[in-house]
Coordinates of C-alpha atoms in Angstrom, one line a residue:
Chain A
M1 CA 45.2 16.6 -3.3
K2 CA 47.8 15.4 -5.8
T3 CA 46.6 11.8 -5.7
K4 CA 43.0 13.0 -6.2
Q5 CA 44.0 14.8 -9.3
R6 CA 46.0 11.8 -10.6
D7 CA 43.0 9.5 -9.9
K8 CA 40.8 11.9 -11.8
I9 CA 43.1 11.8 -14.8
I10 CA 43.3 8.0 -14.7
M11 CA 39.6 7.7 -14.5
T12 CA 39.2 10.1 -17.4
F13 CA 41.5 8.1 -19.6
L14 CA 39.8 4.9 -18.5
G15 CA 36.4 6.3 -19.4
W16 CA 37.5 7.5 -22.8
G17 CA 39.2 4.1 -23.4
V18 CA 36.0 2.2 -22.6
A19 CA 34.0 4.6 -24.7
F20 CA 36.4 4.2 -27.6
L21 CA 36.3 0.4 -27.3
V22 CA 32.5 0.4 -27.5
F23 CA 32.5 2.9 -30.3
F24 CA 35.3 1.4 -32.4
P25 CA 33.3 -1.2 -34.4
I26 CA 30.9 1.5 -35.5
L27 CA 33.8 3.8 -36.4
W28 CA 35.5 1.0 -38.3
M29 CA 32.3 0.2 -40.1
A30 CA 31.9 3.8 -41.1
I31 CA 35.5 4.0 -42.4
T32 CA 35.1 0.8 -44.3
S33 CA 32.0 1.9 -46.0
F34 CA 33.9 4.7 -47.7
K35 CA 36.6 2.4 -49.0
S36 CA 36.7 0.6 -52.2
E37 CA 36.3 -3.2 -51.9
I38 CA 40.0 -3.7 -52.5
D39 CA 41.0 -1.3 -49.7
A40 CA 38.4 -2.8 -47.5
I41 CA 40.1 -6.1 -46.9
T42 CA 43.3 -4.3 -45.6
P43 CA 43.1 -2.7 -42.2
S44 CA 44.7 0.6 -43.5
L45 CA 43.6 4.0 -42.5
F46 CA 45.0 5.5 -45.7
F47 CA 42.8 5.2 -48.7
H48 CA 40.9 7.1 -51.3
P49 CA 37.4 7.8 -49.9
T50 CA 34.7 6.8 -52.4
L51 CA 30.9 6.7 -52.3
E52 CA 31.0 3.7 -54.7
S53 CA 29.5 1.3 -52.1
Y54 CA 26.7 3.6 -51.3
T55 CA 25.8 4.0 -54.9
T56 CA 25.8 0.2 -55.4
V57 CA 23.6 -0.4 -52.3
N58 CA 21.2 2.2 -53.5
E59 CA 21.0 0.6 -56.9
R60 CA 20.6 -2.9 -55.6
V61 CA 18.0 -2.4 -52.9
N62 CA 15.1 -0.1 -52.1
Y63 CA 16.6 1.6 -49.1
F64 CA 13.8 4.0 -48.4
G65 CA 11.2 1.2 -48.7
A66 CA 13.1 -0.6 -45.9
V67 CA 13.3 2.6 -43.8
I68 CA 9.6 3.0 -44.1
N69 CA 9.1 -0.6 -43.1
S70 CA 11.4 -0.2 -40.1
V71 CA 9.6 3.0 -39.0
V72 CA 6.1 1.6 -39.4
E73 CA 7.0 -1.7 -37.7
S74 CA 8.9 -0.3 -34.7
V75 CA 6.6 2.6 -34.1
G76 CA 3.5 0.6 -34.8
A77 CA 4.6 -2.2 -32.5
T78 CA 5.5 0.2 -29.8
M79 CA 2.1 1.9 -30.0
V80 CA 0.2 -1.4 -29.9
C81 CA 2.5 -2.5 -27.1
L82 CA 1.7 0.6 -25.0
A83 CA -2.0 0.2 -25.6
F84 CA -1.9 -3.2 -23.9
A85 CA 0.9 -2.4 -21.4
V86 CA -0.5 0.8 -19.9
P87 CA -3.7 -0.7 -18.6
A88 CA -1.9 -3.8 -17.5
A89 CA 0.7 -1.9 -15.6
Y90 CA -1.9 0.4 -14.1
A91 CA -3.9 -2.6 -12.8
M92 CA -0.8 -4.3 -11.5
A93 CA 0.6 -1.1 -9.8
F94 CA -2.6 0.1 -8.2
Y95 CA -4.7 -3.0 -7.7
P96 CA -2.1 -5.7 -7.0
G97 CA -3.4 -9.1 -6.2
R98 CA -1.6 -11.9 -4.4
K99 CA -0.2 -13.2 -7.6
T100 CA 0.9 -9.9 -9.2
K101 CA 4.6 -10.4 -8.5
D102 CA 4.5 -14.0 -9.7
L103 CA 2.8 -12.8 -12.9
L104 CA 5.5 -10.2 -13.5
M105 CA 8.2 -12.8 -13.0
W106 CA 6.5 -15.2 -15.3
M107 CA 6.2 -12.5 -18.0
M108 CA 9.9 -11.8 -17.7
S109 CA 10.7 -15.5 -17.8
T110 CA 9.3 -15.7 -21.3
K111 CA 12.1 -13.4 -22.4
M112 CA 14.7 -15.9 -21.1
M113 CA 13.7 -18.6 -23.7
P114 CA 15.7 -18.5 -26.9
A115 CA 13.6 -17.2 -29.7
V116 CA 14.7 -19.9 -32.0
G117 CA 12.9 -22.4 -29.8
V118 CA 9.5 -21.2 -31.1
L119 CA 10.5 -20.4 -34.6
V120 CA 8.9 -23.3 -36.3
P121 CA 5.4 -23.0 -34.6
I122 CA 5.4 -19.3 -35.1
Y123 CA 6.4 -19.6 -38.7
V124 CA 3.7 -22.1 -39.4
I125 CA 1.1 -20.0 -37.6
F126 CA 2.1 -17.0 -39.6
Q127 CA 2.1 -19.0 -42.8
Q128 CA -1.4 -20.3 -42.1
L129 CA -2.7 -16.9 -41.2
G130 CA -1.1 -15.2 -44.2
L131 CA 1.0 -13.0 -41.9
L132 CA 4.4 -13.7 -43.5
D133 CA 6.0 -10.7 -44.9
T134 CA 3.3 -8.3 -43.7
W135 CA 3.3 -5.2 -41.5
T136 CA 0.6 -6.7 -39.4
G137 CA 2.6 -9.9 -38.8
I138 CA 5.8 -8.1 -37.8
I139 CA 3.9 -5.6 -35.6
A140 CA 2.2 -8.5 -33.8
M141 CA 5.5 -10.3 -33.4
F142 CA 7.4 -7.2 -32.1
T143 CA 4.5 -6.4 -29.8
M144 CA 4.6 -9.8 -28.2
M145 CA 8.4 -9.7 -28.0
N146 CA 8.5 -6.3 -26.2
L147 CA 5.3 -6.6 -24.1
P148 CA 7.0 -8.1 -21.0
I149 CA 9.8 -5.5 -20.7
V150 CA 7.4 -2.6 -21.5
V151 CA 4.9 -3.8 -18.8
W152 CA 7.8 -4.1 -16.3
M153 CA 9.1 -0.7 -17.0
L154 CA 5.7 1.0 -16.9
Y155 CA 4.9 -0.9 -13.7
S156 CA 7.9 0.5 -12.0
F157 CA 7.3 4.0 -13.2
F158 CA 3.6 3.9 -12.2
R159 CA 4.5 2.7 -8.8
E160 CA 6.3 6.1 -8.3
V161 CA 2.9 7.9 -8.6
P162 CA 1.4 8.2 -5.1
K163 CA -1.7 6.0 -4.7
E164 CA -3.6 8.8 -3.0
I165 CA -3.6 10.9 -6.2
L166 CA -5.5 8.3 -8.0
E167 CA -7.7 7.7 -5.0
A168 CA -8.5 11.5 -4.9
S169 CA -9.4 11.3 -8.6
R170 CA -11.7 8.4 -8.0
M171 CA -13.4 10.5 -5.4
D172 CA -13.7 13.2 -8.0
G173 CA -15.3 10.8 -10.4
A174 CA -12.5 9.7 -12.7
T175 CA -13.0 6.5 -14.5
P176 CA -10.0 4.1 -14.9
M177 CA -9.5 5.5 -18.5
Q178 CA -9.6 9.1 -17.2
Q179 CA -7.2 8.2 -14.4
M180 CA -4.7 6.9 -16.9
R181 CA -5.2 9.6 -19.5
L182 CA -5.4 12.7 -17.3
L183 CA -3.2 11.7 -14.4
L184 CA -1.0 8.6 -14.7
L185 CA 0.4 9.3 -18.2
P186 CA 1.1 13.0 -17.7
L187 CA 2.6 12.3 -14.3
S188 CA 4.9 9.5 -15.5
L189 CA 5.5 11.0 -18.9
P190 CA 9.4 10.8 -18.7
G191 CA 9.1 7.1 -17.8
V192 CA 6.5 6.4 -20.5
M193 CA 8.6 8.2 -23.1
S194 CA 11.8 6.4 -22.3
T195 CA 9.9 3.1 -22.3
A196 CA 8.5 3.9 -25.8
L197 CA 12.0 5.0 -27.0
L198 CA 13.5 1.8 -25.7
S199 CA 10.8 -0.3 -27.4
I200 CA 11.3 1.5 -30.7
I201 CA 15.1 0.9 -30.5
L202 CA 14.6 -2.8 -29.6
C203 CA 12.2 -3.2 -32.5
W204 CA 14.5 -1.4 -34.9
N205 CA 17.5 -3.5 -34.1
E206 CA 15.5 -6.8 -34.0
A207 CA 16.9 -9.1 -36.6
F208 CA 15.9 -12.7 -35.8
W209 CA 12.2 -12.4 -36.4
S210 CA 12.4 -9.9 -39.2
I211 CA 14.8 -12.0 -41.1
N212 CA 12.8 -15.1 -40.7
L213 CA 9.3 -13.7 -41.2
T214 CA 9.8 -11.1 -43.9
S215 CA 11.4 -11.2 -47.4
V216 CA 10.6 -8.2 -49.5
K217 CA 7.3 -6.3 -48.9
A218 CA 7.7 -5.9 -45.1
A219 CA 11.4 -6.3 -44.9
P220 CA 13.0 -3.8 -42.5
L221 CA 16.5 -2.5 -42.5
T222 CA 18.0 -5.5 -40.7
Q223 CA 16.8 -7.7 -43.6
L224 CA 18.5 -5.3 -46.0
I225 CA 21.9 -5.8 -44.2
V226 CA 21.5 -9.5 -44.5
S227 CA 20.9 -9.3 -48.2
F228 CA 24.5 -8.1 -48.5
S229 CA 26.2 -10.8 -46.6
S230 CA 26.1 -14.2 -48.2
P231 CA 25.4 -15.0 -51.9
E232 CA 28.6 -13.8 -53.6
G233 CA 30.9 -14.0 -50.6
L234 CA 31.5 -11.1 -48.3
F235 CA 31.8 -7.6 -49.7
W236 CA 33.0 -5.7 -46.7
S237 CA 32.5 -2.2 -47.9
K238 CA 29.0 -2.7 -49.3
L239 CA 28.0 -4.6 -46.1
S240 CA 29.4 -1.7 -44.1
A241 CA 27.6 0.9 -46.2
A242 CA 24.3 -1.0 -45.9
S243 CA 24.8 -1.5 -42.1
L244 CA 25.6 2.2 -41.6
L245 CA 22.5 3.2 -43.6
A246 CA 20.5 0.8 -41.5
I247 CA 21.6 2.1 -38.2
A248 CA 21.9 5.8 -39.1
P249 CA 18.2 6.7 -38.5
I250 CA 18.1 5.1 -35.1
L251 CA 21.6 6.5 -34.2
V252 CA 20.4 10.0 -34.9
F253 CA 17.1 9.3 -33.0
G254 CA 19.1 7.9 -30.1
W255 CA 21.4 10.9 -30.1
L256 CA 18.5 13.3 -30.0
T257 CA 16.6 11.5 -27.3
Q258 CA 19.5 10.3 -25.1
R259 CA 18.8 12.8 -22.4
Q260 CA 15.2 11.6 -22.1
L261 CA 16.3 8.0 -22.3
V262 CA 18.9 8.2 -19.6
R263 CA 16.6 10.2 -17.4
G264 CA 13.9 7.6 -17.8
L265 CA 16.1 4.6 -17.2
T266 CA 17.5 6.0 -14.0
F267 CA 14.2 7.4 -12.8
G268 CA 13.5 5.9 -9.5
A269 CA 16.8 4.2 -9.2
V270 CA 18.5 7.3 -8.0
K271 CA 15.5 8.8 -6.2
Chain B
M1 CA -29.1 17.0 4.8
A2 CA -26.7 14.2 5.1
T3 CA -26.6 11.4 7.7
V4 CA -24.2 8.5 7.7
T5 CA -25.2 5.3 9.3
L6 CA -23.0 2.3 9.8
K7 CA -24.7 -1.0 10.8
D8 CA -22.4 -3.8 12.0
V9 CA -19.8 -2.8 9.4
R10 CA -16.9 -5.2 9.1
K11 CA -13.7 -5.4 7.1
S12 CA -11.4 -8.3 6.9
Y13 CA -8.4 -9.2 4.8
G14 CA -8.5 -13.0 4.7
A15 CA -8.5 -14.1 8.3
V16 CA -7.5 -10.7 9.7
N17 CA -10.4 -8.6 10.9
I18 CA -9.5 -4.9 10.6
I19 CA -12.9 -3.6 11.5
Q20 CA -14.9 -5.8 13.8
G21 CA -18.5 -4.7 13.7
V22 CA -19.0 -0.9 13.9
D23 CA -22.4 0.6 14.6
L24 CA -22.6 4.3 14.4
A25 CA -25.2 6.9 13.4
I26 CA -23.8 10.3 12.3
K27 CA -26.3 13.1 12.3
D28 CA -26.8 15.8 9.8
R29 CA -24.2 18.6 10.1
E30 CA -22.4 16.8 12.8
F31 CA -18.6 17.0 13.2
V32 CA -17.5 13.5 14.1
V33 CA -13.9 12.7 14.9
F34 CA -12.6 9.1 14.7
V35 CA -9.6 8.9 17.1
G36 CA -7.4 6.1 18.2
P37 CA -3.9 4.9 18.2
S38 CA -2.2 4.0 14.9
G39 CA -3.4 0.7 13.5
C40 CA -6.8 0.9 15.2
G41 CA -8.6 0.9 11.9
K42 CA -9.8 4.5 11.9
S43 CA -8.4 5.4 8.5
T44 CA -9.7 2.1 7.0
L45 CA -13.2 2.9 8.4
L46 CA -13.1 6.3 6.8
R47 CA -11.9 4.8 3.5
M48 CA -14.7 2.3 3.6
I49 CA -17.2 5.2 4.0
A50 CA -15.4 7.0 1.1
G51 CA -15.8 3.9 -1.1
L52 CA -12.0 3.4 -1.5
E53 CA -12.1 0.1 0.5
E54 CA -14.7 -2.6 0.1
I55 CA -17.0 -3.4 3.0
T56 CA -16.8 -7.1 3.9
S57 CA -20.1 -7.2 5.6
G58 CA -22.7 -4.9 7.2
D59 CA -24.5 -1.8 5.8
L60 CA -23.2 1.7 5.1
M61 CA -26.1 4.1 4.6
I62 CA -25.9 7.7 3.4
D63 CA -29.2 9.6 3.9
G64 CA -30.8 6.2 4.6
A65 CA -29.8 4.6 1.3
V66 CA -27.4 1.6 1.4
V67 CA -24.3 2.6 -0.6
N68 CA -22.1 -0.4 -0.1
D69 CA -21.7 -1.0 -3.8
V70 CA -22.0 2.6 -5.0
P71 CA -18.7 3.9 -6.5
P72 CA -16.9 6.7 -4.5
D73 CA -17.9 9.6 -6.7
A74 CA -21.5 8.7 -6.7
R75 CA -21.7 8.7 -2.9
G76 CA -21.6 12.5 -2.8
L77 CA -18.6 12.7 -0.5
A78 CA -15.4 14.6 -0.7
M79 CA -12.2 13.6 1.0
V80 CA -9.1 15.4 2.1
F81 CA -6.0 13.2 2.3
Q82 CA -3.1 13.3 4.7
S83 CA -0.7 13.8 1.8
Y84 CA -3.1 16.3 0.2
A85 CA -3.0 14.2 -3.0
L86 CA -3.1 17.2 -5.3
Y87 CA -2.6 16.7 -9.0
P88 CA 0.9 18.0 -9.3
H89 CA 0.7 18.8 -13.0
M90 CA -2.4 21.0 -12.7
S91 CA -2.8 24.5 -11.5
V92 CA -4.6 25.2 -8.3
A93 CA -7.7 26.2 -10.2
D94 CA -7.6 23.0 -12.3
N95 CA -7.1 20.9 -9.2
M96 CA -10.2 22.4 -7.7
A97 CA -12.2 22.2 -10.9
F98 CA -11.2 18.6 -11.8
A99 CA -14.3 16.9 -10.4
L100 CA -16.6 19.5 -12.2
R101 CA -14.7 19.0 -15.4
L102 CA -15.2 15.3 -15.2
A103 CA -18.8 15.8 -14.5
G104 CA -19.1 18.0 -17.7
V105 CA -19.9 21.2 -15.9
P106 CA -19.5 24.2 -18.3
K107 CA -16.4 26.3 -17.9
A108 CA -18.1 29.5 -16.7
E109 CA -19.9 27.6 -14.0
R110 CA -16.7 25.8 -13.0
D111 CA -14.8 29.1 -12.8
A112 CA -17.6 30.6 -10.6
K113 CA -17.5 27.7 -8.2
V114 CA -13.8 27.6 -8.0
G115 CA -13.8 31.4 -7.5
S116 CA -16.2 31.2 -4.5
A117 CA -14.3 28.3 -2.9
A118 CA -11.0 30.2 -3.4
K119 CA -12.6 33.2 -1.7
I120 CA -13.6 31.2 1.4
L121 CA -10.1 29.8 1.7
Q122 CA -8.2 32.9 0.6
L123 CA -6.6 31.2 -2.3
E124 CA -7.6 33.7 -5.0
K125 CA -4.0 34.9 -5.6
L126 CA -2.7 31.3 -5.9
L127 CA -5.1 30.0 -8.5
D128 CA -2.5 29.9 -11.3
R129 CA 0.2 28.2 -9.3
K130 CA 1.1 24.6 -9.4
P131 CA 1.0 22.6 -6.1
G132 CA 4.8 22.4 -6.0
Q133 CA 5.0 26.1 -5.6
L134 CA 2.8 26.2 -2.5
S135 CA 3.6 25.8 1.2
G136 CA 2.2 23.0 3.2
G137 CA -0.6 25.0 4.7
Q138 CA -1.5 26.4 1.2
R139 CA -1.6 22.9 -0.2
Q140 CA -3.8 21.8 2.6
R141 CA -6.2 24.7 1.8
V142 CA -6.2 23.7 -1.9
A143 CA -7.1 20.1 -0.9
I144 CA -10.0 21.4 1.2
G145 CA -11.0 23.8 -1.6
R146 CA -11.1 20.8 -4.0
A147 CA -13.5 19.2 -1.6
I148 CA -15.7 22.3 -1.1
V149 CA -16.1 22.9 -4.9
R150 CA -18.0 19.6 -5.2
Q151 CA -20.5 20.7 -2.6
P152 CA -20.5 17.2 -1.1
K153 CA -23.0 15.9 1.4
V154 CA -20.2 14.8 3.7
F155 CA -16.6 15.9 4.1
L156 CA -14.1 13.2 5.0
F157 CA -10.7 14.2 6.5
D158 CA -8.0 11.7 6.8
E159 CA -5.4 13.1 9.3
P160 CA -5.2 16.3 7.2
L161 CA -3.0 18.2 9.6
S162 CA -0.4 15.7 10.5
N163 CA 2.0 16.9 7.9
L164 CA 2.0 20.4 9.1
D165 CA 4.1 22.0 11.7
A166 CA 2.7 22.6 15.2
S167 CA 1.7 26.3 14.9
L168 CA 0.2 25.9 11.4
R169 CA -1.7 22.9 12.7
V170 CA -3.4 25.0 15.4
Q171 CA -4.3 27.6 12.8
M172 CA -5.7 25.1 10.3
R173 CA -7.7 23.5 13.2
I174 CA -9.4 26.7 13.7
E175 CA -10.0 27.2 10.0
I176 CA -11.6 23.8 9.6
A177 CA -13.8 24.4 12.6
R178 CA -14.8 27.7 11.2
L179 CA -15.5 26.0 7.8
H180 CA -17.7 23.5 9.5
S181 CA -20.0 26.2 10.9
E182 CA -19.9 28.2 7.6
L183 CA -20.7 25.3 5.3
N184 CA -23.2 23.6 7.5
A185 CA -21.9 20.2 6.3
T186 CA -21.5 16.9 7.9
M187 CA -17.8 16.2 8.5
I188 CA -16.0 13.0 9.5
Y189 CA -12.5 13.6 10.6
V190 CA -9.8 11.0 11.4
T191 CA -6.9 11.8 13.7
H192 CA -4.6 10.1 16.2
D193 CA -4.2 13.4 18.0
Q194 CA -6.7 13.6 20.9
I195 CA -6.3 17.4 21.1
E196 CA -7.6 17.8 17.6
A197 CA -10.4 15.5 18.5
M198 CA -11.2 17.4 21.7
T199 CA -11.1 20.8 20.1
M200 CA -13.1 20.2 16.9
A201 CA -15.5 17.4 17.5
D202 CA -19.2 17.5 18.2
R203 CA -18.8 13.9 18.9
I204 CA -15.7 11.7 19.3
V205 CA -15.6 8.1 18.3
V206 CA -12.7 6.3 20.1
L207 CA -11.5 3.2 18.2
R208 CA -9.2 0.5 19.3
A209 CA -8.3 -2.6 17.3
G210 CA -11.2 -2.2 14.9
K211 CA -13.9 -1.7 17.6
I212 CA -15.6 1.4 19.0
E213 CA -14.6 1.9 22.6
Q214 CA -16.8 4.8 23.3
V215 CA -18.8 7.5 21.4
G216 CA -19.7 10.8 23.0
S217 CA -19.1 14.5 23.2
P218 CA -15.5 15.6 24.1
L219 CA -16.4 16.6 27.6
E220 CA -18.5 13.4 28.1
L221 CA -15.5 11.4 27.2
Y222 CA -13.3 13.5 29.3
H223 CA -15.4 13.3 32.4
Y224 CA -17.1 9.9 32.0
P225 CA -14.8 7.6 30.1
A226 CA -16.4 4.2 29.6
N227 CA -13.2 2.3 30.3
T228 CA -9.5 2.7 31.1
F229 CA -8.5 2.9 27.5
V230 CA -10.6 5.9 26.8
A231 CA -9.6 7.3 30.2
G232 CA -6.0 7.1 29.3
F233 CA -6.4 8.3 25.7
I234 CA -8.4 11.4 26.1
G235 CA -7.0 14.3 28.0
S236 CA -3.6 15.9 28.3
P237 CA -1.8 15.4 30.6
K238 CA -3.2 11.9 30.9
M239 CA -5.6 10.7 33.5
N240 CA -3.8 9.0 36.3
L241 CA -4.8 5.3 36.4
T242 CA -3.8 3.9 39.7
Q243 CA -4.1 0.2 40.7
A244 CA -6.2 -0.1 44.0
T245 CA -8.1 -2.7 45.9
V246 CA -11.8 -2.7 46.8
R247 CA -12.4 -2.6 50.5
G248 CA -16.2 -2.8 50.5
S249 CA -19.2 -1.0 49.3
H250 CA -22.2 0.9 50.8
A251 CA -24.9 3.3 49.9
G252 CA -22.3 6.1 49.5
G253 CA -20.2 4.3 47.0
V254 CA -17.2 2.0 46.9
D255 CA -14.3 2.2 49.4
V256 CA -11.0 1.6 47.8
Q257 CA -7.6 1.2 49.3
L258 CA -5.1 3.4 47.5
P259 CA -1.3 3.0 47.2
G260 CA 0.2 4.6 50.3
G261 CA -2.4 3.1 52.6
G262 CA -5.3 5.6 52.6
V263 CA -8.9 4.7 51.9
A264 CA -11.2 6.8 49.7
T265 CA -14.9 6.4 49.0
I266 CA -15.6 6.8 45.3
P267 CA -19.3 7.6 44.7
V268 CA -20.1 5.0 42.1
E269 CA -22.7 2.2 41.8
P270 CA -21.0 -0.8 43.3
R271 CA -22.3 -3.3 40.8
N272 CA -20.2 -6.4 41.2
A273 CA -17.5 -4.9 43.3
T274 CA -16.5 -7.3 46.1
A275 CA -14.1 -6.7 48.9
G276 CA -10.5 -7.6 47.9
A277 CA -11.1 -7.3 44.1
A278 CA -8.5 -5.4 42.1
C279 CA -9.7 -2.2 40.5
T280 CA -8.3 0.9 38.8
V281 CA -9.0 4.4 40.1
G282 CA -8.7 7.3 37.6
F283 CA -8.0 10.8 38.7
R284 CA -7.6 13.7 36.4
P285 CA -4.4 15.7 37.3
E286 CA -6.5 18.8 38.1
T287 CA -8.6 16.9 40.6
L288 CA -5.6 16.1 42.8
A289 CA -4.1 18.5 45.3
M290 CA -1.1 18.4 47.6
A291 CA -2.6 18.5 51.1
P292 CA -1.3 17.2 54.4
E293 CA -4.5 15.2 55.1
G294 CA -4.7 13.4 51.8
P295 CA -5.3 9.6 51.5
M296 CA -2.5 9.0 49.0
G297 CA 1.1 9.7 49.6
G298 CA 4.5 9.6 47.9
K299 CA 7.6 11.4 46.9
V300 CA 7.9 14.1 44.3
A301 CA 9.9 12.6 41.4
V302 CA 9.7 15.3 38.6
V303 CA 8.5 18.8 38.6
E304 CA 7.6 20.5 35.2
H305 CA 7.1 24.2 35.3
L306 CA 4.8 25.3 32.5
G307 CA 4.5 28.9 33.7
G308 CA 0.8 29.2 34.5
E309 CA 0.7 25.8 36.0
T310 CA 3.1 23.2 37.3
L311 CA 2.9 19.4 36.7
V312 CA 4.2 17.5 39.7
Y313 CA 4.9 13.8 39.3
V314 CA 4.6 12.0 42.5
D315 CA 5.9 8.5 43.0
V316 CA 3.3 6.7 45.1
G317 CA 5.2 3.5 45.4
D318 CA 6.7 0.9 43.0
G319 CA 7.7 3.7 40.6
H320 CA 4.1 4.4 39.7
L321 CA 3.9 8.2 39.0
V322 CA 0.8 10.2 39.7
T323 CA 0.5 13.5 37.9
V324 CA -0.8 16.5 39.8
K325 CA -1.6 19.8 38.2
A326 CA -0.6 22.4 40.7
S327 CA -0.5 26.2 40.5
G328 CA 2.4 27.9 38.7
S329 CA 3.7 29.1 42.1
T330 CA 3.8 25.8 43.8
S331 CA 6.8 25.2 46.1
A332 CA 7.0 21.5 45.4
K333 CA 10.6 20.2 44.8
I334 CA 12.0 16.9 43.8
G335 CA 12.4 14.7 46.8
D336 CA 9.6 16.3 48.8
V337 CA 7.3 13.8 50.6
V338 CA 3.7 14.8 50.0
R339 CA 0.2 13.7 50.6
L340 CA -2.4 14.0 47.9
A341 CA -6.0 15.0 48.5
I342 CA -8.6 13.6 46.0
D343 CA -11.8 15.1 44.7
T344 CA -13.7 11.8 44.9
V345 CA -16.7 13.1 43.0
E346 CA -14.4 13.6 40.0
A347 CA -12.6 10.3 40.5
R348 CA -13.6 7.3 38.3
L349 CA -13.5 3.7 39.3
F350 CA -12.9 0.9 36.8
D351 CA -13.4 -2.8 37.5
A352 CA -10.8 -5.5 37.0
E353 CA -11.7 -5.6 33.3
G354 CA -11.2 -1.9 32.9
Q355 CA -14.9 -1.1 32.5
A356 CA -16.1 2.1 34.3
M357 CA -18.5 1.7 37.2
E358 CA -21.4 4.1 36.8
P359 CA -20.9 7.3 38.8
M360 CA -23.7 8.3 41.2
N361 CA -25.2 11.7 40.5
R362 CA -23.8 11.9 36.9
R363 CA -24.1 15.6 36.1
A364 CA -25.3 17.0 32.8
I365 CA -22.4 18.4 30.8
A366 CA -23.0 22.0 30.0
G367 CA -24.6 22.6 26.6
L368 CA -24.1 19.2 25.2
A369 CA -26.9 16.6 25.3
T370 CA -25.7 13.1 26.0
A371 CA -25.4 11.2 22.8
A372 CA -24.4 7.8 24.0
Q373 CA -25.2 5.1 21.5

């Protein structure tokens, strides 16, 4: 009994410790953003809090423009992605062929290649098609980037839906579109939602392509952070303020949807 | 009016033949049961009729029209699945109305049809519930209701009772039989349970390894099995299938030597039976009796008292047990040495390949015309 209690205390401390370790960079960034640039270079916890950095960031860049870009691009890409992935996953889950597994593996393998490997061809293609620094271009890029993982996730969620239910609906006269809209999506809604949330978060945090393929018009928040890093050397507190502003919306979004997200991600695994 | 005709219907996955040429004509309003051990292809055959599985070759006709390439919903069939396959996020009423809703039937008409189906199945009070809030038997009734609402030409049942407990199964069996007479519909029912087949079918189709072994009325199959497989599959307790040797044949039938030394004359057409050939004799347990003069003998190995009757298992040599249905008051005990008398008219003789030899004086089975294919 005693040892059990002690174990519990140790585990609790360990858990908090790990959580703190993970959370610390964000905390430090938040603290730094409220310091003046002079205070920012010293790791002290005692300083006069100031909103100076935030004011500067707001003056120098169009924060709300970037937020809108981020929202349009991540939500837009997620919607386009789902439009392709739902039918694909439906077909693979309910009408598998002999090569379906191989196809899924191949799709996943494209994620294993470093993105920088295709930067030049993609850049040139985008340039030729006039897609650089446009919503269309970034949405297309994000869609392609997330398609494998979204198809994979939807595939595994759809497989949880008993085949007989769709067969019964076929007997009732449901077309494939009706099967997806009236049965598959409502029945795997937690899974589809968490897939969509994950896709939005991945798009929001994506930096490589958005930095390389946008400059001003379509620049999302990640681009905004970068603009504070190099030219005049590092200004820690401004960079922190910009970063915090960039991650704030998705942090709030993640907080609000975490129950959904966790449920979706463990759906099936614990069943 | 709905007839279903299968002409040399086959199904194969690559080199594996699941259904190996099935010919069958199902009449209007007939209740046909496909029965067979698991893996015999009975469910696949049903799914092919339903349109859920492609037909590799052969013709499937509904009311005389070939429907091989007609999609499931356009075939005018409704299916009840083993797992019920209800739509879990819809109410009972929505489940039953789903097909009508897809077909664009106006709401008032939908409600009327659902209402009348619910009445037949006593589901009126449950219409607003979700499937998850129902018991197994209720879910089954909703699944049947969903089929009824569509007013199909043919009802297909894929082992609908196997998920229910024993007492509910008996009750649902009666309900489905009652429904069949009420709706006057053609029904095809798949089961592995020969009791369900015996009790509900107008005709039973016995399948094994993708082939039809025999088609006939329940009593026809019971009394005149075409081969040892059907003989062993239909009937509970099972027919005794005893290895024997042909001694000779004459106008009165075939003489066989039974284990235990006795000789019995089975009144069947001798066909190609030659002296010394191996054969199998089939006796139903109720056609055997313990009698001192019987041709077969052995030692009682097990006695099962069922109350009204007693099953006595007699070891006739080499551990081969013969089941005898005796009265509930029999005095047989384990270890008794007994002789068994045989009602030879009811005994069946099968050749070395397991095919039945035609009984002489085959009698008409009460009320049921022979429907052999």
